[in-house]
PDB file of C-alpha atoms in Angstrom:
ATOM      1  CA  PRO T 388      -7.310 -33.423  14.908  1.00 82.00           C
ATOM      2  CA  PHE T 389      -5.047 -30.944  13.052  1.00 91.00           C
ATOM      3  CA  LEU T 390      -7.647 -30.557  10.292  1.00 91.00           C
ATOM      4  CA  ASN T 391     -10.391 -29.988  12.923  1.00 91.00           C
ATOM      5  CA  ASP T 392      -8.298 -27.340  14.677  1.00 91.00           C
ATOM      6  CA  ALA T 393      -7.383 -25.695  11.385  1.00 92.00           C
ATOM      7  CA  GLY T 394     -11.057 -25.763  10.466  1.00 92.00           C
ATOM      8  CA  VAL T 395     -11.783 -23.295  13.281  1.00 90.00           C
ATOM      9  CA  PHE T 396      -9.781 -20.725  11.320  1.00 90.00           C
ATOM     10  CA  TYR T 397     -11.327 -21.600   7.945  1.00 89.00           C
ATOM     11  CA  ASN T 398     -14.810 -21.444   9.365  1.00 91.00           C
ATOM     12  CA  SER T 399     -14.130 -18.083  11.079  1.00 92.00           C
ATOM     13  CA  TYR T 400     -14.890 -16.303   7.807  1.00 91.00           C
ATOM     14  CA  SER T 401     -18.540 -17.295   8.033  1.00 93.00           C
ATOM     15  CA  PHE T 402     -18.857 -14.885  11.008  1.00 93.00           C
ATOM     16  CA  LEU T 403     -17.442 -12.049   8.908  1.00 88.00           C
ATOM     17  CA  GLU T 404     -19.904 -12.782   6.120  1.00 91.00           C
ATOM     18  CA  LYS T 405     -22.744 -12.425   8.617  1.00 92.00           C
ATOM     19  CA  GLY T 406     -21.236  -9.165   9.851  1.00 90.00           C
ATOM     20  CA  ASP T 407     -20.425 -10.720  13.298  1.00 93.00           C
ATOM     21  CA  VAL T 408     -17.091  -9.086  14.029  1.00 92.00           C
ATOM     22  CA  ASP T 409     -16.908 -10.275  17.623  1.00 93.00           C
ATOM     23  CA  GLY T 410     -17.592 -13.845  16.588  1.00 94.00           C
ATOM     24  CA  PHE T 411     -14.883 -13.543  13.927  1.00 95.00           C
ATOM     25  CA  GLU T 412     -12.351 -12.345  16.462  1.00 95.00           C
ATOM     26  CA  LYS T 413     -13.225 -15.025  18.958  1.00 95.00           C
ATOM     27  CA  ALA T 414     -12.943 -17.736  16.319  1.00 94.00           C
ATOM     28  CA  LEU T 415      -9.511 -16.329  15.341  1.00 95.00           C
ATOM     29  CA  LEU T 416      -8.187 -16.409  18.883  1.00 95.00           C
ATOM     30  CA  GLU T 417      -9.651 -19.856  19.374  1.00 94.00           C
ATOM     31  CA  GLY T 418      -7.965 -21.057  16.143  1.00 95.00           C
ATOM     32  CA  ASN T 419      -4.635 -19.605  17.241  1.00 95.00           C
ATOM     33  CA  ASN T 420      -4.829 -21.279  20.642  1.00 95.00           C
ATOM     34  CA  LYS T 421      -5.760 -24.680  19.124  1.00 94.00           C
ATOM     35  CA  LEU T 422      -2.901 -24.531  16.637  1.00 95.00           C
ATOM     36  CA  LYS T 423      -0.266 -23.711  19.234  1.00 94.00           C
ATOM     37  CA  LYS T 424       0.301 -27.404  20.027  1.00 95.00           C
ATOM     38  CA  TYR T 425       1.436 -28.204  16.486  1.00 95.00           C
ATOM     39  CA  TYR T 426       4.969 -27.588  15.221  1.00 95.00           C
ATOM     40  CA  ASN T 427       4.478 -28.235  11.534  1.00 95.00           C
ATOM     41  CA  THR T 428       5.065 -25.515   8.932  1.00 95.00           C
ATOM     42  CA  GLU T 429       1.341 -25.420   7.936  1.00 95.00           C
ATOM     43  CA  ALA T 430       0.259 -24.746  11.573  1.00 96.00           C
ATOM     44  CA  PHE T 431       2.747 -21.868  11.796  1.00 97.00           C
ATOM     45  CA  ARG T 432       1.555 -20.498   8.434  1.00 96.00           C
ATOM     46  CA  LEU T 433      -2.079 -20.535   9.528  1.00 96.00           C
ATOM     47  CA  ARG T 434      -1.192 -18.915  12.895  1.00 97.00           C
ATOM     48  CA  ALA T 435       0.643 -16.111  11.160  1.00 97.00           C
ATOM     49  CA  ILE T 436      -2.425 -15.457   8.967  1.00 96.00           C
ATOM     50  CA  ILE T 437      -4.783 -15.639  11.943  1.00 96.00           C
ATOM     51  CA  LEU T 438      -2.647 -13.151  13.880  1.00 96.00           C
ATOM     52  CA  GLN T 439      -2.495 -10.806  10.971  1.00 96.00           C
ATOM     53  CA  ASN T 440      -6.283 -10.961  10.499  1.00 96.00           C
ATOM     54  CA  TYR T 441      -6.888 -10.407  14.175  1.00 96.00           C
ATOM     55  CA  GLY T 442      -4.503  -7.452  13.996  1.00 95.00           C
ATOM     56  CA  ILE T 443      -6.281  -5.939  11.015  1.00 95.00           C
ATOM     57  CA  MET T 444      -9.568  -6.041  13.137  1.00 95.00           C
ATOM     58  CA  GLN T 445      -7.741  -4.093  15.837  1.00 95.00           C
ATOM     59  CA  GLN T 446      -6.445  -1.579  13.349  1.00 93.00           C
ATOM     60  CA  ARG T 447     -10.013  -0.983  12.215  1.00 92.00           C
ATOM     61  CA  LYS T 448     -10.900  -0.096  15.811  1.00 92.00           C
ATOM     62  CA  ASN T 449      -8.131   2.486  15.612  1.00 91.00           C
ATOM     63  CA  ASN T 450      -5.689   0.365  17.706  1.00 92.00           C
ATOM     64  CA  GLU T 451      -2.791   0.463  15.239  1.00 93.00           C
ATOM     65  CA  LYS T 452      -0.286  -0.033  18.051  1.00 93.00           C
ATOM     66  CA  LEU T 453      -1.678  -3.448  18.902  1.00 95.00           C
ATOM     67  CA  TYR T 454      -1.744  -4.378  15.241  1.00 96.00           C
ATOM     68  CA  MET T 455       1.939  -3.516  14.851  1.00 96.00           C
ATOM     69  CA  LYS T 456       2.836  -5.367  18.056  1.00 96.00           C
ATOM     70  CA  LEU T 457       1.037  -8.511  16.883  1.00 96.00           C
ATOM     71  CA  LEU T 458       2.812  -8.358  13.515  1.00 97.00           C
ATOM     72  CA  ILE T 459       6.284  -7.876  14.937  1.00 97.00           C
ATOM     73  CA  ASN T 460       6.158 -10.078  18.054  1.00 97.00           C
ATOM     74  CA  GLU T 461       3.911 -12.882  16.935  1.00 96.00           C
ATOM     75  CA  ALA T 462       2.937 -13.064  13.275  1.00 97.00           C
ATOM     76  CA  ILE T 463       6.378 -12.584  11.751  1.00 98.00           C
ATOM     77  CA  PRO T 464       8.141 -15.124  14.067  1.00 97.00           C
ATOM     78  CA  ALA T 465       5.341 -17.673  13.316  1.00 97.00           C
ATOM     79  CA  ALA T 466       5.620 -16.963   9.559  1.00 97.00           C
ATOM     80  CA  LYS T 467       9.375 -17.481   9.636  1.00 97.00           C
ATOM     81  CA  LYS T 468       8.863 -20.941  11.123  1.00 97.00           C
ATOM     82  CA  SER T 469       6.493 -21.690   8.251  1.00 96.00           C
ATOM     83  CA  ARG T 470       9.160 -20.841   5.719  1.00 94.00           C
ATOM     84  CA  ASP T 471       6.519 -19.341   3.489  1.00 95.00           C
ATOM     85  CA  TYR T 472       8.581 -16.490   2.105  1.00 97.00           C
ATOM     86  CA  GLU T 473       5.737 -14.692   0.324  1.00 96.00           C
ATOM     87  CA  LEU T 474       3.816 -14.579   3.630  1.00 97.00           C
ATOM     88  CA  ILE T 475       6.850 -13.343   5.616  1.00 98.00           C
ATOM     89  CA  SER T 476       7.363 -10.641   3.001  1.00 98.00           C
ATOM     90  CA  GLY T 477       3.751  -9.538   3.173  1.00 97.00           C
ATOM     91  CA  LEU T 478       3.893  -9.168   6.967  1.00 98.00           C
ATOM     92  CA  TYR T 479       7.044  -7.091   6.822  1.00 98.00           C
ATOM     93  CA  LYS T 480       5.294  -4.961   4.178  1.00 97.00           C
ATOM     94  CA  ALA T 481       2.282  -4.556   6.513  1.00 97.00           C
ATOM     95  CA  VAL T 482       4.499  -3.184   9.227  1.00 97.00           C
ATOM     96  CA  ALA T 483       6.191  -0.863   6.775  1.00 97.00           C
ATOM     97  CA  ILE T 484       2.875   0.558   5.637  1.00 95.00           C
ATOM     98  CA  ILE T 485       1.948   1.472   9.200  1.00 95.00           C
ATOM     99  CA  PHE T 486       5.270   3.320   9.541  1.00 96.00           C
ATOM    100  CA  MET T 487       4.662   5.031   6.113  1.00 95.00           C
ATOM    101  CA  ASN T 488       1.195   6.123   7.255  1.00 91.00           C
ATOM    102  CA  ASN T 489       2.720   7.727  10.261  1.00 93.00           C
ATOM    103  CA  ASN T 490       5.456   9.380   8.207  1.00 94.00           C
ATOM    104  CA  GLU T 491       8.258   7.281   9.780  1.00 97.00           C
ATOM    105  CA  ARG T 492       9.877   6.592   6.423  1.00 97.00           C
ATOM    106  CA  GLU T 493      13.291   5.511   7.698  1.00 97.00           C
ATOM    107  CA  LYS T 494      11.743   2.803   9.853  1.00 97.00           C
ATOM    108  CA  ALA T 495       9.488   1.800   6.985  1.00 98.00           C
ATOM    109  CA  SER T 496      12.599   1.493   4.793  1.00 97.00           C
ATOM    110  CA  GLU T 497      14.077  -1.183   7.142  1.00 97.00           C
ATOM    111  CA  TYR T 498      10.942  -3.319   6.995  1.00 98.00           C
ATOM    112  CA  LEU T 499      10.554  -2.886   3.272  1.00 98.00           C
ATOM    113  CA  SER T 500      14.066  -4.044   2.572  1.00 96.00           C
ATOM    114  CA  GLU T 501      13.302  -7.231   4.583  1.00 98.00           C
ATOM    115  CA  ALA T 502      10.045  -7.594   2.570  1.00 98.00           C
ATOM    116  CA  LEU T 503      11.998  -7.255  -0.647  1.00 96.00           C
ATOM    117  CA  LYS T 504      14.651  -9.813   0.499  1.00 97.00           C
ATOM    118  CA  TYR T 505      12.006 -12.460   1.307  1.00 97.00           C
ATOM    119  CA  ILE T 506       9.850 -11.933  -1.794  1.00 96.00           C
ATOM    120  CA  GLU T 507      12.895 -12.302  -4.046  1.00 94.00           C
ATOM    121  CA  ARG T 508      13.725 -15.514  -2.260  1.00 93.00           C
ATOM    122  CA  ALA T 509      10.197 -16.958  -2.658  1.00 93.00           C
ATOM    123  CA  ILE T 510      10.204 -19.773  -5.186  1.00 85.00           C
ATOM    124  CA  LYS T 511       7.140 -21.663  -4.209  1.00 83.00           C
ATOM    125  CA  LYS T 512       4.762 -20.741  -7.044  1.00 82.00           C
ATOM    126  CA  SER T 513       1.532 -19.209  -5.906  1.00 85.00           C
ATOM    127  CA  PRO T 514      -1.126 -17.445  -7.980  1.00 86.00           C
ATOM    128  CA  THR T 515      -0.306 -14.209  -6.107  1.00 89.00           C
ATOM    129  CA  LEU T 516       3.468 -14.385  -6.158  1.00 91.00           C
ATOM    130  CA  ALA T 517       4.212 -12.228  -9.180  1.00 88.00           C
ATOM    131  CA  GLU T 518       1.695  -9.642  -8.004  1.00 91.00           C
ATOM    132  CA  SER T 519       3.124  -9.583  -4.408  1.00 93.00           C
ATOM    133  CA  ARG T 520       6.600  -9.039  -5.828  1.00 93.00           C
ATOM    134  CA  MET T 521       5.579  -6.157  -8.019  1.00 95.00           C
ATOM    135  CA  GLU T 522       3.640  -4.553  -5.194  1.00 95.00           C
ATOM    136  CA  THR T 523       6.679  -4.846  -2.908  1.00 96.00           C
ATOM    137  CA  TYR T 524       8.886  -3.252  -5.554  1.00 97.00           C
ATOM    138  CA  ILE T 525       6.452  -0.322  -6.105  1.00 97.00           C
ATOM    139  CA  ILE T 526       5.906   0.483  -2.402  1.00 97.00           C
ATOM    140  CA  ASN T 527       9.611   0.239  -1.754  1.00 97.00           C
ATOM    141  CA  ALA T 528      10.414   2.552  -4.580  1.00 97.00           C
ATOM    142  CA  GLU T 529       7.793   5.043  -3.441  1.00 96.00           C
ATOM    143  CA  ASN T 530       9.257   5.148   0.064  1.00 97.00           C
ATOM    144  CA  LEU T 531      12.844   5.546  -1.205  1.00 97.00           C
ATOM    145  CA  ILE T 532      11.642   8.457  -3.429  1.00 98.00           C
ATOM    146  CA  GLU T 533      10.120  10.146  -0.366  1.00 96.00           C
ATOM    147  CA  LEU T 534      13.437   9.691   1.353  1.00 97.00           C
ATOM    148  CA  LYS T 535      15.161  11.240  -1.704  1.00 97.00           C
ATOM    149  CA  HIS T 536      17.196   7.985  -2.303  1.00 97.00           C
ATOM    150  CA  PHE T 537      16.624   8.441  -6.019  1.00 98.00           C
ATOM    151  CA  TYR T 538      19.404   6.121  -7.246  1.00 98.00           C
ATOM    152  CA  ASP T 539      18.091   3.104  -5.306  1.00 97.00           C
ATOM    153  CA  ALA T 540      14.525   3.985  -6.111  1.00 97.00           C
ATOM    154  CA  LYS T 541      15.259   3.985  -9.847  1.00 98.00           C
ATOM    155  CA  LYS T 542      16.853   0.516  -9.638  1.00 97.00           C
ATOM    156  CA  ILE T 543      13.691  -0.939  -8.055  1.00 96.00           C
ATOM    157  CA  LEU T 544      11.404   0.922 -10.464  1.00 97.00           C
ATOM    158  CA  ASP T 545      13.281  -0.516 -13.354  1.00 97.00           C
ATOM    159  CA  LYS T 546      12.875  -4.031 -11.965  1.00 94.00           C
ATOM    160  CA  ALA T 547       9.142  -3.466 -11.638  1.00 95.00           C
ATOM    161  CA  PHE T 548       8.897  -2.049 -15.146  1.00 95.00           C
ATOM    162  CA  LEU T 549      10.695  -4.997 -16.732  1.00 93.00           C
ATOM    163  CA  THR T 550       7.899  -7.230 -15.546  1.00 89.00           C
ATOM    164  CA  LEU T 551       4.957  -4.841 -15.924  1.00 93.00           C
ATOM    165  CA  LYS T 552       5.761  -3.930 -19.534  1.00 91.00           C
ATOM    166  CA  ASN T 553       4.640  -7.444 -20.370  1.00 89.00           C
ATOM    167  CA  PHE T 554       1.310  -6.873 -18.580  1.00 90.00           C
ATOM    168  CA  PRO T 555      -0.035  -3.529 -19.916  1.00 92.00           C
ATOM    169  CA  GLU T 556      -3.489  -4.479 -18.553  1.00 94.00           C
ATOM    170  CA  SER T 557      -2.374  -5.125 -14.997  1.00 94.00           C
ATOM    171  CA  ASN T 558      -3.967  -2.935 -12.336  1.00 94.00           C
ATOM    172  CA  LEU T 559      -0.445  -2.673 -10.769  1.00 96.00           C
ATOM    173  CA  ASN T 560       0.220  -0.112 -13.475  1.00 97.00           C
ATOM    174  CA  ASP T 561      -2.017   2.266 -11.588  1.00 97.00           C
ATOM    175  CA  SER T 562       0.481   2.434  -8.624  1.00 96.00           C
ATOM    176  CA  TYR T 563       3.564   1.880 -10.770  1.00 97.00           C
ATOM    177  CA  PHE T 564       2.997   5.091 -12.720  1.00 98.00           C
ATOM    178  CA  TYR T 565       2.205   7.017  -9.520  1.00 98.00           C
ATOM    179  CA  ALA T 566       5.694   5.963  -8.203  1.00 98.00           C
ATOM    180  CA  GLU T 567       7.359   6.676 -11.506  1.00 98.00           C
ATOM    181  CA  GLY T 568       5.719  10.175 -11.738  1.00 98.00           C
ATOM    182  CA  LEU T 569       6.712  10.895  -8.115  1.00 98.00           C
ATOM    183  CA  TYR T 570      10.358   9.935  -8.972  1.00 98.00           C
ATOM    184  CA  TYR T 571      10.450  12.574 -11.690  1.00 98.00           C
ATOM    185  CA  ALA T 572       8.336  15.204  -9.824  1.00 98.00           C
ATOM    186  CA  LYS T 573      10.632  15.148  -6.803  1.00 98.00           C
ATOM    187  CA  GLN T 574      13.574  15.931  -9.081  1.00 97.00           C
ATOM    188  CA  ASN T 575      11.729  18.747 -10.887  1.00 97.00           C
ATOM    189  CA  LYS T 576      11.534  16.752 -14.095  1.00 98.00           C
ATOM    190  CA  ASN T 577       7.993  18.029 -14.320  1.00 98.00           C
ATOM    191  CA  THR T 578       7.115  17.297 -17.975  1.00 97.00           C
ATOM    192  CA  ILE T 579       8.103  13.649 -17.674  1.00 98.00           C
ATOM    193  CA  ALA T 580       6.308  13.402 -14.328  1.00 98.00           C
ATOM    194  CA  LEU T 581       3.097  14.588 -15.937  1.00 98.00           C
ATOM    195  CA  GLU T 582       3.433  11.968 -18.677  1.00 98.00           C
ATOM    196  CA  SER T 583       3.726   9.214 -16.002  1.00 98.00           C
ATOM    197  CA  TYR T 584       0.773  10.514 -14.047  1.00 98.00           C
ATOM    198  CA  GLU T 585      -1.285  10.737 -17.305  1.00 98.00           C
ATOM    199  CA  LYS T 586      -0.555   7.045 -18.004  1.00 97.00           C
ATOM    200  CA  GLY T 587      -1.388   6.149 -14.428  1.00 98.00           C
ATOM    201  CA  ILE T 588      -4.773   7.963 -14.548  1.00 98.00           C
ATOM    202  CA  LYS T 589      -5.616   6.218 -17.863  1.00 97.00           C
ATOM    203  CA  SER T 590      -4.726   2.836 -16.236  1.00 97.00           C
ATOM    204  CA  ALA T 591      -6.642   3.538 -13.069  1.00 97.00           C
ATOM    205  CA  ASP T 592      -9.699   4.799 -14.886  1.00 97.00           C
ATOM    206  CA  LYS T 593      -9.805   1.655 -16.939  1.00 97.00           C
ATOM    207  CA  HIS T 594      -9.667  -0.446 -13.744  1.00 96.00           C
ATOM    208  CA  GLU T 595     -12.239   1.758 -12.075  1.00 96.00           C
ATOM    209  CA  ASN T 596      -9.839   2.294  -9.274  1.00 95.00           C
ATOM    210  CA  ALA T 597     -11.178   5.534  -7.801  1.00 95.00           C
ATOM    211  CA  ILE T 598      -8.701   5.741  -4.928  1.00 94.00           C
ATOM    212  CA  ALA T 599      -5.810   5.485  -7.379  1.00 96.00           C
ATOM    213  CA  VAL T 600      -7.337   8.031  -9.725  1.00 97.00           C
ATOM    214  CA  ASN T 601      -7.687  10.496  -6.897  1.00 97.00           C
ATOM    215  CA  ARG T 602      -4.205   9.962  -5.661  1.00 96.00           C
ATOM    216  CA  LEU T 603      -2.769  10.474  -9.192  1.00 98.00           C
ATOM    217  CA  LYS T 604      -4.935  13.532  -9.869  1.00 98.00           C
ATOM    218  CA  PHE T 605      -3.666  15.153  -6.693  1.00 98.00           C
ATOM    219  CA  ALA T 606      -0.082  14.339  -7.560  1.00 98.00           C
ATOM    220  CA  GLU T 607      -0.629  15.723 -11.054  1.00 98.00           C
ATOM    221  CA  TYR T 608      -2.187  18.852  -9.527  1.00 98.00           C
ATOM    222  CA  GLU T 609       0.977  19.483  -7.460  1.00 97.00           C
ATOM    223  CA  VAL T 610       3.102  19.432 -10.578  1.00 98.00           C
ATOM    224  CA  LEU T 611       0.619  21.631 -12.535  1.00 98.00           C
ATOM    225  CA  PHE T 612       0.709  24.152  -9.631  1.00 97.00           C
ATOM    226  CA  LYS T 613       4.541  24.168  -9.704  1.00 96.00           C
ATOM    227  CA  LEU T 614       4.380  24.867 -13.430  1.00 96.00           C
ATOM    228  CA  ARG T 615       1.857  27.678 -12.851  1.00 94.00           C
ATOM    229  CA  ASN T 616      -0.672  25.930 -14.968  1.00 95.00           C
ATOM    230  CA  TYR T 617      -3.371  27.173 -12.679  1.00 95.00           C
ATOM    231  CA  GLU T 618      -6.296  26.543 -15.056  1.00 94.00           C
ATOM    232  CA  LYS T 619      -5.590  22.786 -15.170  1.00 96.00           C
ATOM    233  CA  ALA T 620      -4.593  22.616 -11.567  1.00 97.00           C
ATOM    234  CA  LYS T 621      -7.934  24.036 -10.655  1.00 96.00           C
ATOM    235  CA  LYS T 622      -9.727  21.470 -12.819  1.00 97.00           C
ATOM    236  CA  ASN T 623      -7.986  18.625 -10.938  1.00 97.00           C
ATOM    237  CA  LEU T 624      -9.045  20.037  -7.550  1.00 97.00           C
ATOM    238  CA  GLU T 625     -12.672  20.480  -8.692  1.00 96.00           C
ATOM    239  CA  TYR T 626     -12.650  16.882  -9.906  1.00 97.00           C
ATOM    240  CA  LEU T 627     -11.260  15.716  -6.546  1.00 97.00           C
ATOM    241  CA  LEU T 628     -13.757  17.716  -4.510  1.00 96.00           C
ATOM    242  CA  LYS T 629     -16.615  16.168  -6.545  1.00 95.00           C
ATOM    243  CA  ASN T 630     -15.250  12.607  -6.368  1.00 95.00           C
ATOM    244  CA  THR T 631     -13.817  12.073  -2.869  1.00 92.00           C
ATOM    245  CA  PRO T 632     -15.943  10.590  -0.088  1.00 88.00           C
ATOM    246  CA  PHE T 633     -13.425  11.628   2.663  1.00 87.00           C
ATOM    247  CA  VAL T 634     -14.042  14.780   4.667  1.00 90.00           C
ATOM    248  CA  ILE T 635     -10.361  15.124   5.626  1.00 89.00           C
ATOM    249  CA  ASP T 636      -9.361  15.012   2.008  1.00 91.00           C
ATOM    250  CA  LYS T 637     -11.965  17.613   1.076  1.00 94.00           C
ATOM    251  CA  LYS T 638     -10.592  19.976   3.645  1.00 94.00           C
ATOM    252  CA  ASN T 639      -7.166  19.621   2.134  1.00 95.00           C
ATOM    253  CA  TYR T 640      -8.487  20.154  -1.452  1.00 96.00           C
ATOM    254  CA  TYR T 641     -10.286  23.376  -0.355  1.00 96.00           C
ATOM    255  CA  ASN T 642      -7.065  24.670   1.153  1.00 96.00           C
ATOM    256  CA  GLU T 643      -5.263  23.916  -2.077  1.00 96.00           C
ATOM    257  CA  LEU T 644      -7.997  25.622  -4.045  1.00 95.00           C
ATOM    258  CA  ALA T 645      -7.478  28.737  -1.957  1.00 94.00           C
ATOM    259  CA  LYS T 646      -3.808  28.561  -2.863  1.00 94.00           C
ATOM    260  CA  VAL T 647      -4.708  28.438  -6.624  1.00 95.00           C
ATOM    261  CA  TYR T 648      -7.124  31.372  -6.304  1.00 92.00           C
ATOM    262  CA  ASN T 649      -4.443  33.251  -4.374  1.00 92.00           C
ATOM    263  CA  ALA T 650      -1.914  32.574  -7.042  1.00 91.00           C
ATOM    264  CA  THR T 651      -4.269  33.752  -9.788  1.00 89.00           C
ATOM    265  CA  LYS T 652      -5.580  36.541  -7.596  1.00 79.00           C
ATOM    266  CA  GLU T 653      -9.177  35.413  -8.130  1.00 61.00           C
ATOM    267  CA  TYR T 654     -10.162  36.673  -4.682  1.00 50.00           C
ATOM    268  CA  ASP T 655     -13.766  37.359  -5.692  1.00 49.00           C
ATOM    269  CA  LYS T 656     -14.558  33.737  -6.361  1.00 50.00           C
TER     270      LYS T 656
END
């Protein structure tokens, strides 16, 4: 019976492939209910994943509060009973990202240090473990930099670099160099920051990771503007305006472009 009940969850993805979101959500809830009667680690692991998936669907409907509630009150406690440390870490990281998106960096920091603690304790080899660990380091470092905790951020960046230097082709270099550049930019070490961003853009271009390229180009623009290199700064914004699909971002880039024109007194443009 356990396999049958677990099967409800595994089969739920077929609804998603057909684009049946409601069917997917129903199957997830059914799977969660059926697995509640089991107290083995695998059942708890599956329930944690189900709850996270259900939460992500709520987030897509702009109900981020419910997603966070599900993670904190249900998914994390279930994951802890599964003793799958990589999973627990990922759930803490998911909560932290919601806080980061809402600019609540201190709260994010608490959840990220838990994520870090669990990912470093994870010994069960999984194909995704090394990647999860690096990702946790990088997000953590980025958040600490925004909080201006530079010393702690550097320690974590160094840990990530030690591993990543052996994997120059890894797509995690895209976000690593963003964090490294930010580390230098926030301390006005602008020339080194530009070198990091340049490496990140090269890496993200190679991986055709458009979102990362845009993020890096904007960060690079901010440093170029600080250095009064308006010609190059303008080029970055023009690139971003051409290459972003998001209206909100476009608005932001137009505002920045106005700043550049203002600084160069090109009012007639």
